[in-house]
XYZ file of C-alpha atoms in Angstrom:
764
model
C -65.705 -60.602 99.011
C -66.528 -57.718 101.323
C -66.934 -55.215 98.296
C -68.625 -57.940 96.067
C -71.435 -58.957 99.495
C -71.507 -55.190 99.892
C -73.694 -54.940 96.883
C -75.035 -58.334 97.355
C -76.381 -56.310 100.854
C -77.170 -53.333 97.933
C -79.485 -54.873 95.466
C -80.493 -57.664 97.429
C -83.193 -58.428 94.207
C -80.839 -58.268 91.664
C -78.989 -61.205 93.487
C -82.473 -63.052 93.383
C -82.589 -62.201 89.508
C -79.756 -63.617 88.879
C -78.883 -66.127 91.129
C -81.563 -68.282 91.630
C -81.299 -71.839 90.550
C -83.707 -73.660 91.093
C -82.515 -75.306 94.709
C -78.968 -75.992 93.662
C -77.541 -73.062 94.774
C -79.600 -73.161 98.291
C -78.616 -69.280 100.231
C -78.246 -71.041 103.528
C -75.362 -73.170 102.639
C -73.182 -73.341 105.183
C -68.581 -72.729 104.530
C -66.874 -76.365 104.168
C -64.600 -76.445 106.765
C -62.302 -78.939 104.126
C -60.160 -76.429 101.858
C -59.554 -78.729 99.137
C -63.443 -79.770 98.712
C -64.120 -75.254 98.668
C -61.200 -75.207 96.601
C -62.818 -76.855 94.264
C -65.942 -76.965 94.593
C -65.725 -72.857 93.910
C -63.087 -73.755 90.424
C -66.240 -75.376 89.216
C -68.120 -72.915 89.851
C -66.461 -70.299 88.421
C -66.310 -72.512 85.323
C -69.724 -72.675 85.136
C -69.914 -69.291 85.691
C -67.872 -68.840 82.236
C -68.464 -70.891 80.162
C -73.095 -70.152 80.397
C -71.475 -66.304 79.462
C -69.364 -67.304 76.963
C -72.881 -68.506 75.912
C -74.982 -65.787 76.772
C -75.575 -62.291 74.147
C -74.979 -60.435 77.098
C -71.160 -61.868 76.369
C -70.863 -59.459 74.076
C -72.203 -56.310 75.509
C -69.468 -53.089 76.153
C -67.080 -53.558 78.444
C -68.491 -57.133 79.957
C -65.374 -59.385 80.311
C -64.412 -63.295 80.866
C -61.480 -64.517 82.349
C -60.405 -68.541 81.056
C -58.947 -70.948 82.782
C -55.513 -70.408 81.629
C -55.845 -67.048 83.269
C -56.705 -67.976 86.002
C -54.484 -69.045 88.245
C -53.199 -72.592 89.190
C -50.060 -72.821 92.110
C -52.277 -76.191 93.801
C -50.052 -75.872 96.480
C -50.885 -72.138 97.161
C -53.769 -72.936 96.813
C -53.769 -76.132 99.642
C -51.949 -73.710 102.312
C -54.604 -71.244 101.818
C -58.030 -70.919 104.176
C -60.762 -72.715 102.989
C -62.870 -70.006 100.424
C -66.292 -69.132 101.021
C -68.519 -70.137 99.999
C -70.290 -69.325 95.979
C -73.294 -68.871 97.776
C -73.948 -65.112 97.834
C -77.070 -65.088 100.672
C -76.985 -61.596 103.136
C -76.788 -63.639 106.348
C -74.090 -66.214 105.179
C -70.861 -65.237 106.699
C -67.923 -63.923 105.824
C -64.030 -65.221 105.739
C -61.139 -63.363 105.866
C -58.694 -64.805 103.064
C -55.088 -64.243 102.353
C -53.673 -62.502 98.937
C -53.938 -65.629 96.858
C -57.305 -66.643 97.412
C -58.154 -63.152 97.447
C -57.770 -62.384 93.484
C -59.077 -65.628 92.351
C -62.118 -64.272 94.242
C -61.960 -61.548 92.909
C -61.355 -63.024 88.708
C -64.927 -64.376 89.959
C -66.797 -61.214 91.166
C -65.527 -60.199 87.818
C -67.171 -62.938 86.624
C -70.278 -62.635 88.221
C -70.722 -59.440 86.993
C -70.520 -60.305 83.118
C -74.591 -58.710 83.926
C -73.918 -55.817 85.368
C -74.274 -53.598 82.917
C -77.814 -54.755 82.692
C -78.731 -53.099 86.389
C -79.054 -48.860 85.406
C -79.807 -46.079 86.978
C -82.674 -44.845 86.107
C -81.189 -41.865 84.983
C -78.557 -43.188 83.174
C -78.298 -41.045 80.080
C -79.019 -44.907 78.382
C -81.906 -46.152 79.588
C -84.127 -45.473 76.682
C -82.415 -47.922 74.765
C -82.811 -50.927 76.755
C -86.037 -49.802 78.834
C -88.276 -51.631 75.699
C -86.446 -54.520 76.350
C -85.838 -55.146 79.407
C -87.706 -58.376 79.972
C -85.733 -59.735 76.886
C -82.400 -58.913 78.500
C -84.113 -60.485 81.798
C -84.466 -63.746 79.974
C -80.862 -63.350 78.503
C -80.007 -63.498 82.449
C -81.406 -66.344 82.748
C -80.908 -68.713 79.561
C -76.302 -67.548 80.418
C -77.350 -69.550 84.031
C -79.334 -72.480 82.829
C -82.116 -71.552 83.562
C -84.316 -72.136 80.652
C -85.880 -74.783 78.352
C -84.025 -77.187 76.035
C -85.481 -74.822 73.154
C -84.600 -72.796 74.147
C -81.420 -73.369 74.784
C -81.190 -75.547 71.210
C -81.656 -72.066 69.918
C -79.228 -69.857 72.308
C -76.694 -72.941 70.456
C -77.417 -72.396 66.559
C -77.296 -68.808 67.473
C -73.886 -69.614 68.633
C -72.346 -71.481 65.698
C -73.908 -69.272 63.414
C -72.585 -66.530 64.519
C -68.574 -68.519 65.089
C -69.451 -70.125 62.019
C -69.441 -66.123 59.459
C -66.105 -65.350 61.749
C -64.589 -68.892 61.280
C -65.146 -67.506 57.587
C -64.515 -64.199 57.746
C -60.980 -65.257 59.833
C -60.570 -67.995 56.376
C -60.831 -64.782 54.095
C -58.593 -63.004 55.808
C -56.083 -65.753 55.975
C -57.233 -66.475 52.152
C -56.296 -62.322 51.513
C -52.892 -62.825 53.375
C -51.716 -66.218 51.899
C -52.830 -63.708 48.151
C -49.768 -61.164 49.097
C -47.095 -63.824 50.509
C -46.538 -66.027 46.551
C -44.214 -63.882 45.052
C -41.741 -64.223 41.719
C -38.413 -64.443 44.156
C -37.706 -67.367 46.549
C -35.403 -70.307 47.332
C -34.396 -73.041 45.967
C -33.890 -76.354 48.363
C -30.780 -78.245 48.916
C -30.431 -80.550 46.489
C -29.890 -83.442 47.023
C -26.358 -84.523 46.076
C -27.627 -88.440 45.545
C -29.934 -88.314 43.245
C -33.547 -91.120 43.893
C -33.783 -94.097 41.209
C -35.138 -93.213 37.490
C -38.519 -95.406 38.523
C -38.508 -93.260 42.489
C -38.347 -90.073 41.128
C -41.297 -90.995 38.432
C -42.751 -92.169 41.463
C -42.932 -88.541 43.026
C -43.864 -87.370 39.782
C -47.531 -89.209 39.715
C -48.255 -88.532 43.096
C -47.825 -85.292 42.838
C -45.240 -84.628 44.707
C -43.317 -82.536 42.655
C -40.314 -80.376 44.621
C -38.793 -83.523 45.572
C -39.048 -84.976 42.188
C -37.501 -81.754 40.615
C -34.679 -81.542 43.397
C -33.893 -84.584 42.247
C -33.895 -84.621 38.446
C -32.087 -80.924 39.584
C -29.578 -83.844 41.679
C -29.461 -85.857 38.622
C -28.929 -83.700 35.802
C -26.034 -82.530 37.979
C -24.440 -85.826 37.618
C -24.925 -85.934 34.080
C -23.176 -82.986 33.582
C -20.197 -83.036 35.186
C -20.462 -86.546 33.631
C -20.768 -85.732 30.131
C -17.594 -82.332 31.083
C -15.368 -85.383 32.601
C -16.209 -89.139 31.315
C -14.492 -91.031 28.833
C -14.569 -92.142 26.100
C -15.603 -95.351 27.116
C -18.872 -94.781 28.712
C -20.902 -92.632 26.056
C -22.982 -96.091 25.810
C -23.680 -94.940 30.003
C -24.085 -90.579 29.286
C -26.230 -91.528 26.884
C -28.266 -94.007 29.033
C -28.464 -91.712 31.509
C -30.254 -88.618 28.465
C -32.954 -90.700 28.454
C -33.443 -91.218 31.945
C -33.774 -87.359 31.999
C -35.408 -86.853 28.660
C -38.162 -89.245 29.835
C -38.893 -87.820 33.024
C -38.709 -84.890 31.899
C -41.932 -85.173 29.450
C -43.353 -87.133 33.280
C -42.773 -84.377 34.199
C -43.996 -81.804 31.741
C -47.209 -83.980 31.187
C -47.966 -83.812 34.744
C -47.629 -80.642 34.832
C -49.757 -80.048 32.165
C -52.492 -82.087 34.162
C -52.158 -79.874 36.424
C -53.134 -77.028 34.826
C -55.964 -78.311 33.091
C -57.567 -79.506 36.629
C -59.882 -77.316 37.877
C -59.584 -79.221 40.796
C -55.524 -78.838 41.421
C -54.482 -78.360 44.868
C -53.271 -74.827 45.402
C -49.673 -75.360 47.257
C -49.867 -77.987 43.838
C -50.289 -75.540 41.476
C -47.250 -73.892 43.528
C -44.632 -75.741 43.251
C -45.513 -76.234 39.765
C -44.909 -72.939 38.812
C -41.501 -73.006 41.107
C -40.741 -75.658 38.597
C -40.944 -73.691 36.147
C -39.490 -71.143 36.969
C -36.461 -72.873 37.846
C -36.816 -74.667 34.576
C -36.511 -71.122 32.880
C -32.977 -70.928 34.935
C -31.973 -72.795 33.375
C -33.309 -73.030 29.840
C -30.479 -73.686 27.556
C -27.929 -76.003 30.373
C -27.763 -79.955 29.324
C -29.860 -83.105 30.378
C -33.183 -80.313 30.795
C -35.814 -79.622 27.481
C -34.962 -77.885 25.092
C -38.275 -75.884 24.840
C -39.626 -73.837 27.295
C -41.989 -74.234 29.995
C -43.635 -71.312 30.384
C -45.119 -71.356 26.443
C -45.831 -74.631 27.097
C -47.605 -73.586 30.204
C -48.974 -71.161 28.367
C -50.162 -73.950 25.784
C -51.304 -76.346 28.622
C -53.346 -72.901 29.649
C -55.365 -73.023 26.368
C -55.886 -76.321 26.006
C -58.027 -76.287 29.603
C -59.075 -73.867 28.151
C -60.791 -75.952 25.155
C -61.905 -79.126 26.669
C -64.235 -76.037 29.042
C -65.222 -75.457 25.933
C -65.575 -78.081 24.171
C -67.826 -79.729 27.008
C -70.393 -76.546 25.791
C -73.727 -78.303 25.616
C -74.501 -79.205 21.919
C -77.706 -79.569 20.340
C -78.281 -81.305 16.794
C -80.455 -79.264 14.482
C -82.651 -81.388 13.650
C -83.107 -81.953 17.603
C -83.268 -77.727 17.615
C -83.709 -75.542 15.658
C -82.320 -72.837 18.562
C -79.613 -74.763 19.208
C -76.471 -72.401 18.271
C -78.525 -69.063 20.351
C -79.033 -71.572 23.348
C -75.137 -73.400 22.408
C -73.179 -69.445 22.280
C -75.634 -68.911 25.428
C -74.435 -71.255 27.114
C -70.806 -71.126 25.832
C -70.771 -66.817 27.520
C -71.985 -68.019 30.593
C -69.242 -71.094 30.361
C -66.083 -67.678 30.020
C -67.419 -65.396 32.801
C -67.589 -68.567 35.535
C -64.074 -69.752 34.644
C -62.500 -66.741 34.070
C -64.143 -65.387 37.398
C -62.720 -68.498 39.503
C -59.276 -67.072 37.198
C -60.148 -63.550 38.568
C -60.959 -64.216 42.254
C -59.152 -68.066 43.681
C -56.463 -69.273 40.289
C -54.402 -66.292 39.322
C -53.478 -65.932 43.261
C -52.173 -69.261 43.393
C -48.816 -68.489 41.228
C -46.469 -65.994 41.558
C -46.902 -62.409 39.521
C -44.760 -63.524 36.659
C -46.994 -65.671 35.351
C -50.069 -63.035 34.538
C -52.759 -65.635 34.244
C -55.514 -63.734 34.059
C -54.278 -62.564 30.561
C -53.219 -66.058 29.844
C -56.131 -67.480 30.036
C -57.940 -64.187 28.625
C -55.384 -64.764 25.362
C -56.501 -68.351 25.621
C -60.417 -67.495 25.322
C -59.453 -64.875 22.685
C -57.585 -67.694 20.860
C -59.609 -71.288 21.401
C -63.519 -69.415 21.215
C -62.468 -68.105 17.781
C -61.436 -71.075 16.800
C -64.746 -73.502 17.717
C -66.674 -70.765 15.880
C -65.422 -71.040 12.870
C -65.702 -74.732 13.171
C -69.023 -73.021 14.247
C -69.598 -71.931 11.052
C -69.023 -74.637 9.692
C -72.837 -75.935 10.671
C -73.972 -73.100 9.626
C -78.081 -72.660 7.133
C -79.763 -70.792 9.150
C -80.528 -67.134 7.831
C -81.526 -66.896 11.686
C -78.374 -69.034 12.868
C -75.381 -66.061 10.724
C -77.331 -63.026 11.984
C -77.309 -65.398 15.802
C -73.049 -65.751 15.462
C -72.149 -62.410 12.938
C -74.010 -60.462 16.395
C -71.943 -62.384 19.217
C -68.996 -61.884 17.548
C -69.051 -58.598 16.446
C -71.324 -57.672 19.555
C -71.663 -59.780 22.552
C -68.856 -61.251 23.702
C -67.155 -57.778 24.353
C -70.271 -56.793 26.089
C -71.441 -57.288 30.014
C -72.422 -60.204 29.989
C -69.094 -61.484 28.759
C -66.287 -60.353 29.259
C -67.659 -56.560 29.741
C -68.825 -58.900 33.018
C -69.478 -57.010 36.139
C -67.489 -59.680 37.930
C -64.374 -59.736 35.655
C -63.548 -55.369 36.584
C -61.051 -53.973 36.972
C -58.364 -57.103 35.149
C -60.506 -57.156 32.738
C -59.599 -53.324 31.679
C -56.648 -54.052 31.182
C -56.956 -57.144 28.626
C -57.782 -57.200 24.668
C -61.236 -58.824 24.184
C -60.565 -59.133 20.628
C -61.599 -62.758 19.014
C -57.981 -64.356 17.431
C -60.117 -64.725 13.684
C -58.453 -66.273 10.640
C -58.098 -63.139 8.033
C -60.937 -62.632 5.711
C -63.021 -64.631 8.025
C -65.627 -62.557 9.539
C -65.399 -60.974 6.460
C -66.335 -64.250 4.391
C -69.213 -64.497 6.902
C -70.358 -61.911 5.569
C -70.763 -63.289 3.026
C -72.768 -65.485 3.766
C -74.593 -63.904 5.448
C -76.031 -61.148 2.644
C -76.197 -64.292 0.200
C -78.259 -66.722 2.479
C -80.324 -62.758 3.279
C -80.940 -63.378 -0.598
C -81.878 -66.420 -0.991
C -84.650 -66.152 1.512
C -85.683 -62.084 0.405
C -85.764 -64.407 -3.024
C -88.041 -66.848 -0.717
C -90.227 -63.608 0.417
C -91.100 -62.736 -2.950
C -91.954 -66.247 -5.208
C -94.497 -66.020 -2.099
C -96.155 -62.623 -2.949
C -95.801 -63.686 -7.184
C -97.969 -67.096 -5.225
C -100.307 -64.767 -3.388
C -100.644 -61.975 -6.466
C -101.563 -64.552 -9.351
C -104.515 -65.733 -5.820
C -105.979 -62.955 -6.059
C -105.666 -60.852 -9.186
C -103.957 -62.803 -11.845
C -105.917 -66.603 -12.046
C -109.556 -64.746 -11.621
C -108.423 -61.761 -14.072
C -109.287 -59.454 -11.830
C -109.027 -55.269 -12.024
C -105.941 -54.375 -9.740
C -107.177 -51.488 -7.345
C -106.038 -47.876 -8.561
C -105.357 -45.219 -7.280
C -104.513 -41.929 -8.971
C -104.849 -43.486 -12.271
C -102.441 -46.147 -10.876
C -102.165 -49.671 -9.963
C -101.811 -50.469 -6.823
C -101.085 -52.987 -4.263
C -99.934 -54.522 -1.116
C -97.562 -56.240 -2.210
C -94.636 -53.172 -1.912
C -95.521 -53.286 1.142
C -94.698 -56.871 2.480
C -91.814 -57.128 0.035
C -90.847 -53.976 1.726
C -91.555 -53.969 4.964
C -89.205 -57.719 4.680
C -86.413 -55.404 3.258
C -86.256 -53.193 6.217
C -85.793 -55.478 8.468
C -82.720 -56.918 7.062
C -81.171 -53.424 7.069
C -81.759 -52.344 10.541
C -80.145 -55.128 11.867
C -77.529 -55.252 9.951
C -77.255 -51.376 10.673
C -76.720 -53.106 14.814
C -73.800 -55.224 13.782
C -71.657 -52.556 11.777
C -71.803 -50.375 9.489
C -69.854 -52.183 6.752
C -72.110 -54.980 7.293
C -74.741 -51.898 6.032
C -73.890 -51.618 3.110
C -73.807 -55.127 1.919
C -76.829 -56.075 2.352
C -78.831 -53.344 1.141
C -76.299 -53.769 -2.546
C -77.654 -56.940 -2.523
C -81.740 -55.874 -1.079
C -80.469 -54.392 -4.137
C -79.726 -57.342 -6.458
C -82.590 -59.431 -5.830
C -85.149 -56.744 -5.972
C -84.057 -56.368 -9.338
C -84.097 -59.598 -9.979
C -88.059 -59.852 -8.967
C -90.216 -57.961 -12.130
C -88.744 -60.717 -14.617
C -89.987 -63.494 -11.917
C -93.861 -62.077 -11.805
C -93.635 -62.669 -15.694
C -95.451 -59.820 -16.629
C -95.025 -60.260 -20.278
C -97.393 -62.414 -20.796
C -100.016 -60.761 -19.122
C -99.250 -57.632 -21.458
C -102.434 -59.253 -23.569
C -104.644 -59.050 -21.270
C -104.206 -55.929 -18.817
C -101.521 -54.202 -20.580
C -101.869 -50.890 -19.030
C -101.681 -52.634 -15.585
C -98.390 -54.122 -16.409
C -96.331 -51.039 -17.761
C -97.523 -48.951 -15.384
C -95.800 -51.764 -12.862
C -92.489 -51.728 -14.694
C -92.660 -48.197 -14.251
C -93.149 -48.530 -10.773
C -90.455 -50.761 -10.867
C -88.660 -48.802 -12.927
C -89.041 -46.098 -10.495
C -88.073 -47.437 -7.306
C -85.180 -48.454 -9.035
C -83.924 -45.485 -10.133
C -84.009 -43.636 -6.315
C -82.377 -46.454 -4.975
C -79.206 -45.843 -7.503
C -79.437 -42.226 -7.179
C -79.469 -42.338 -3.425
C -77.001 -45.086 -3.254
C -74.972 -42.523 -5.081
C -75.298 -39.118 -2.773
C -74.200 -40.938 -0.467
C -70.556 -42.013 -1.785
C -70.353 -38.386 -2.430
C -71.129 -37.437 0.547
C -69.013 -39.944 2.126
C -65.749 -38.797 -0.750
C -66.505 -34.817 -0.930
C -63.826 -34.203 2.410
C -61.409 -36.332 1.346
C -61.096 -35.212 -2.909
C -61.572 -31.152 -1.163
C -58.050 -32.016 0.077
C -56.802 -32.833 -3.279
C -53.434 -30.547 -5.570
C -52.424 -28.949 -1.641
C -49.980 -29.004 -0.049
C -50.856 -31.688 2.382
C -51.540 -33.669 0.107
C -47.965 -33.079 -1.878
C -45.927 -34.774 1.409
C -49.429 -37.386 2.472
C -51.456 -40.200 1.714
C -53.890 -40.397 4.200
C -56.488 -38.517 2.676
C -56.044 -39.985 -1.004
C -56.271 -43.451 0.674
C -59.684 -43.313 2.158
C -61.041 -41.694 -0.745
C -59.743 -45.193 -2.451
C -61.182 -47.640 -0.057
C -64.081 -46.415 -0.836
C -64.442 -45.938 -4.342
C -63.028 -48.854 -3.841
C -66.013 -50.930 -1.437
C -68.217 -49.069 -4.424
C -66.413 -51.453 -6.618
C -67.321 -54.269 -4.938
C -71.237 -53.179 -4.398
C -71.562 -52.954 -8.421
C -70.238 -55.916 -9.007
C -73.808 -57.411 -7.527
C -75.884 -55.403 -9.661
C -76.809 -56.656 -13.611
C -75.045 -55.007 -16.542
C -77.250 -52.545 -17.622
C -77.427 -50.957 -13.845
C -73.882 -51.375 -12.728
C -72.557 -49.430 -15.916
C -75.096 -46.803 -15.351
C -73.995 -46.059 -12.190
C -70.224 -46.585 -12.269
C -70.031 -44.738 -15.791
C -71.971 -41.513 -12.977
C -70.004 -41.635 -10.413
C -66.575 -42.021 -12.299
C -67.123 -39.516 -13.670
C -67.676 -36.971 -10.550
C -64.542 -38.641 -8.800
C -62.736 -36.599 -12.380
C -64.435 -32.874 -11.781
C -63.545 -33.087 -8.852
C -60.591 -34.409 -8.923
C -58.646 -32.986 -11.834
C -60.006 -29.690 -10.627
C -58.325 -29.670 -7.261
C -56.041 -28.308 -10.081
C -58.576 -25.240 -11.560
C -58.474 -23.525 -8.026
C -55.347 -22.574 -7.220
C -55.170 -23.886 -3.645
C -51.984 -24.712 -4.083
C -47.826 -23.883 -6.352
C -45.240 -25.779 -6.530
C -41.831 -24.553 -6.662
C -38.132 -25.080 -6.153
C -39.077 -28.398 -9.030
C -41.504 -29.817 -6.564
C -43.318 -30.457 -9.866
C -42.245 -33.126 -10.871
C -42.990 -35.283 -7.822
C -46.370 -33.890 -7.270
C -46.675 -35.117 -11.369
C -45.346 -38.571 -10.152
C -48.489 -38.458 -7.507
C -50.947 -37.282 -10.170
C -50.147 -40.425 -12.257
C -49.305 -43.137 -9.993
C -52.580 -41.855 -8.406
C -54.823 -41.943 -11.308
C -53.955 -44.883 -12.509
C -55.500 -46.441 -9.118
C -58.497 -44.954 -9.557
C -58.794 -46.045 -13.376
C -58.840 -50.093 -12.900
C -61.219 -49.534 -10.422
C -63.814 -48.172 -12.693
C -62.522 -50.094 -15.506
C -63.647 -52.833 -12.801
C -66.632 -51.405 -12.453
C -67.415 -51.451 -16.267
C -67.860 -47.710 -16.371
C -68.791 -46.508 -20.059
C -66.711 -43.294 -19.189
C -63.751 -44.957 -21.488
C -62.738 -41.003 -22.726
C -62.138 -40.223 -19.018
C -59.427 -42.072 -18.834
C -56.843 -39.337 -20.907
C -57.353 -36.653 -18.406
C -54.561 -37.220 -15.767
C -51.355 -38.683 -17.764
C -52.396 -35.687 -20.252
C -51.936 -32.756 -17.272
C -49.491 -34.884 -15.722
C -47.703 -34.689 -18.739
C -47.960 -31.017 -18.413
C -46.845 -30.850 -14.989
C -43.620 -32.335 -15.354
C -41.613 -30.983 -17.296
C -38.486 -29.878 -16.182
C -37.680 -27.600 -19.226
C -40.361 -24.722 -19.531
C -39.963 -24.872 -23.241
C -41.142 -28.135 -23.587
C -44.668 -27.264 -22.152
C -46.004 -26.022 -25.690
C -44.917 -29.057 -27.183
C -47.071 -30.725 -25.153
C -50.196 -29.271 -24.982
C -51.797 -31.735 -28.040
C -52.505 -34.291 -26.417
C -55.727 -32.634 -23.783
C -56.396 -30.375 -26.774
C -57.191 -32.776 -28.863
C -58.732 -35.222 -25.648
C -61.372 -32.757 -24.498
C -61.691 -29.194 -26.408
C -63.111 -27.490 -23.576
C -59.606 -27.639 -22.956
C -59.719 -23.256 -22.364
C -56.279 -20.326 -21.789
C -57.692 -20.337 -18.437
C -57.753 -23.526 -17.449
C -54.046 -24.429 -19.252
C -53.365 -20.444 -16.506
C -53.999 -23.127 -13.754
C -52.311 -25.770 -13.844
C -49.589 -23.731 -15.323
C -50.072 -22.031 -11.474
C -49.796 -25.304 -9.805
C -46.469 -26.835 -11.754
C -45.262 -23.054 -10.465
C -44.808 -21.203 -13.997
C -47.026 -17.496 -13.735
C -45.572 -15.282 -15.403
C -42.907 -14.596 -18.486
C -42.083 -14.673 -21.824
C -42.519 -18.194 -21.931
C -45.524 -18.201 -20.262
C -47.593 -16.089 -23.146
C -46.098 -18.904 -25.478
C -47.204 -21.707 -24.246
C -50.860 -19.799 -24.294
C -50.527 -18.506 -27.549
C -49.609 -22.643 -28.725
C -52.680 -23.091 -27.480
C -54.615 -20.400 -29.171
C -52.787 -22.319 -32.191
C -53.761 -25.171 -31.761
C -58.195 -25.609 -30.417
C -57.985 -23.112 -33.972
C -57.038 -27.040 -35.186
C -59.011 -29.343 -33.690
C -61.322 -30.112 -36.122
C -64.644 -29.451 -32.325
C -67.200 -30.434 -35.234
C -66.331 -34.316 -35.062
C -65.847 -33.831 -31.445
C -68.683 -35.891 -28.784
C -70.445 -33.338 -27.737
C -72.086 -34.750 -24.396
C -68.041 -35.863 -23.630
C -67.468 -32.710 -22.083
C -65.662 -32.311 -19.168
C -63.505 -28.650 -18.230
C -65.807 -26.599 -19.339
C -68.281 -28.229 -15.724
C -64.775 -27.095 -13.826
C -65.428 -23.908 -11.739
C -62.253 -21.564 -12.340
C -61.597 -19.549 -9.220
C -58.965 -17.133 -11.286
C -60.210 -13.947 -13.732
C -57.441 -15.829 -16.356
C -58.314 -13.812 -19.295
C -56.727 -10.656 -18.278
C -54.183 -12.072 -15.870
C -51.611 -13.446 -17.384
C -50.550 -10.223 -19.585
C -50.374 -8.345 -16.761
C -46.395 -7.652 -15.297
C -46.278 -10.506 -12.426
C -45.379 -6.855 -9.424
C -49.518 -6.193 -10.310
C -50.720 -10.076 -9.555
C -47.973 -11.961 -7.489
C -50.353 -10.189 -3.998
C -53.223 -12.557 -5.145
C -50.373 -15.821 -5.801
C -50.372 -17.695 -2.068
C -46.661 -18.549 -0.354
C -45.522 -22.272 -1.496
């Protein structure tokens, strides 16, 4: 107390500023002689000071300390026997009465409470004074508020701020508790004791209905134990009782299974209830093969319930009727994406922490959405009729579902990174959707052309107005209108995938070919023959150019695969041929959309190109079969050739004469004995008169025959056959081998000794 008095004397202005209280504590108050009254007054004062300092904003200043009531000694017997404490008034006129140790300790604690505002009394030379110099008046006001010398309005503000800060602290504590709870859930658990005597069937059913799953399940397990014991030691006379008990178990387990499904599908299920349900599932999985329980997997049933809950959410998304809203599909898909993201966010942040890790809850919900949404999209597709809706549905499937708007959302990271976000669409669903889009696009393009025809008829043909000309050719604005539409279709398809782009181009070409016929130009030849002829030439030129572009694109696509035919890798690997075949097959599908005259001409050109490049690899001497590998090579050539020939036959190629070359050369390459080769030369010479000695030497090199007496006999046989063939009767337009490049000068090398030419031959 003497120290407190000294501090008060040293800084009386601070005392006056800190403890002036409207006369409630007077400076001239005397010490009371009643020890109990004084002690009670001191405690009351200390409590009021502590209450004020706890509310004061200054209570958070570093170094301050508030002593709670629980920290203060409360031995009433000692207090009553002690001399009375001094008055709480700290006036300089108040006398100081000596105290015993326990009283001094209480006063020291009170002194510590008083000194809650002491950090404000800094020296002017304090290095930290600059932090407080500009807010001295504000802090003085804070001191007054801490001693309740404020207005009601100020008190309300302070209370609101204190409540807000307390609310934030409570939220942080709750979040920390939730984090702790998340860490506490483990796969391992201890099953509570199973009751020796189970409850009745009605009582267990009541527990299931009220959600007391743990107790209900324990009694079910007890019931199963009884059933198992009775079935193992049951006399023949109690078979009826066992059947009844088994029926009860099946009914109760059916009710429990249904309750589990209801809990999973209910988005407001309690976390504790979910954990109880998870423990039931885990325990039942362990006892799957034991008698008395359900035969199918509880985990599978839980996953089905998850999918059922997902389906409920998907079906609840608002869907306008087509006649109500032209943008019905776009609106619905937008809302559907929002529902998916919101639900998966809840699963990631909350729901999965109510289960043990082995349930892989987030993965299960992602797979559920992949499956349920795919089924939902199939139903939506049946309602789609407009081109924009076909496109919107394709775009949502191909692009938006996996984008950051939905499955790639940042709010689902990083959990979603390890999951497959592929929609589980039915086989060929996407391909069928592309086909429907292309057909609907053709219909739309046809309508555009019809409108152009009507406009041209009104502006030009109806009044007999001569068309405008440029460089002596008639010109019109309608091609620009059609071209703009076609270009928009193609550009939109590029945003989806390359496969659709090719289909769209083919569909547009098919529809454009009908455009001249739709204008009935022949009717106007008498009045404007030059205009009609010029128009037809322009259209034919456009079609030819488009065909050339498609042809060039195909040749560029298959070029790397054709180059690797007839090589070491080709003999042991089908990868390059499979790529060649798949691209040729896709081209066949495009040709099926074309009109016969154009389709046949287009197929024939590409048929010839593939034959030249495929067979031409034999002439490049890139590989020589040894150790009887020629038999395997011949078989492979025949097999691949038949597959390619079937494709071009389906495309209605006009070049039927090309079908023989694969079999003719396979017969030569595949002969086991070299002496038999010369007996199989006639077919290739008969079918292809331009097959010469250099081509035969290249084929023999590929087979592995490069020199020797038999080699010479085969070449002589070819020379004799070519003299016998009636070249005049052959079709001079059917030129094949003359257009193939042979890399080795075979006119002279075959006559040289092997030692002279072996250095030119690559190793096997």
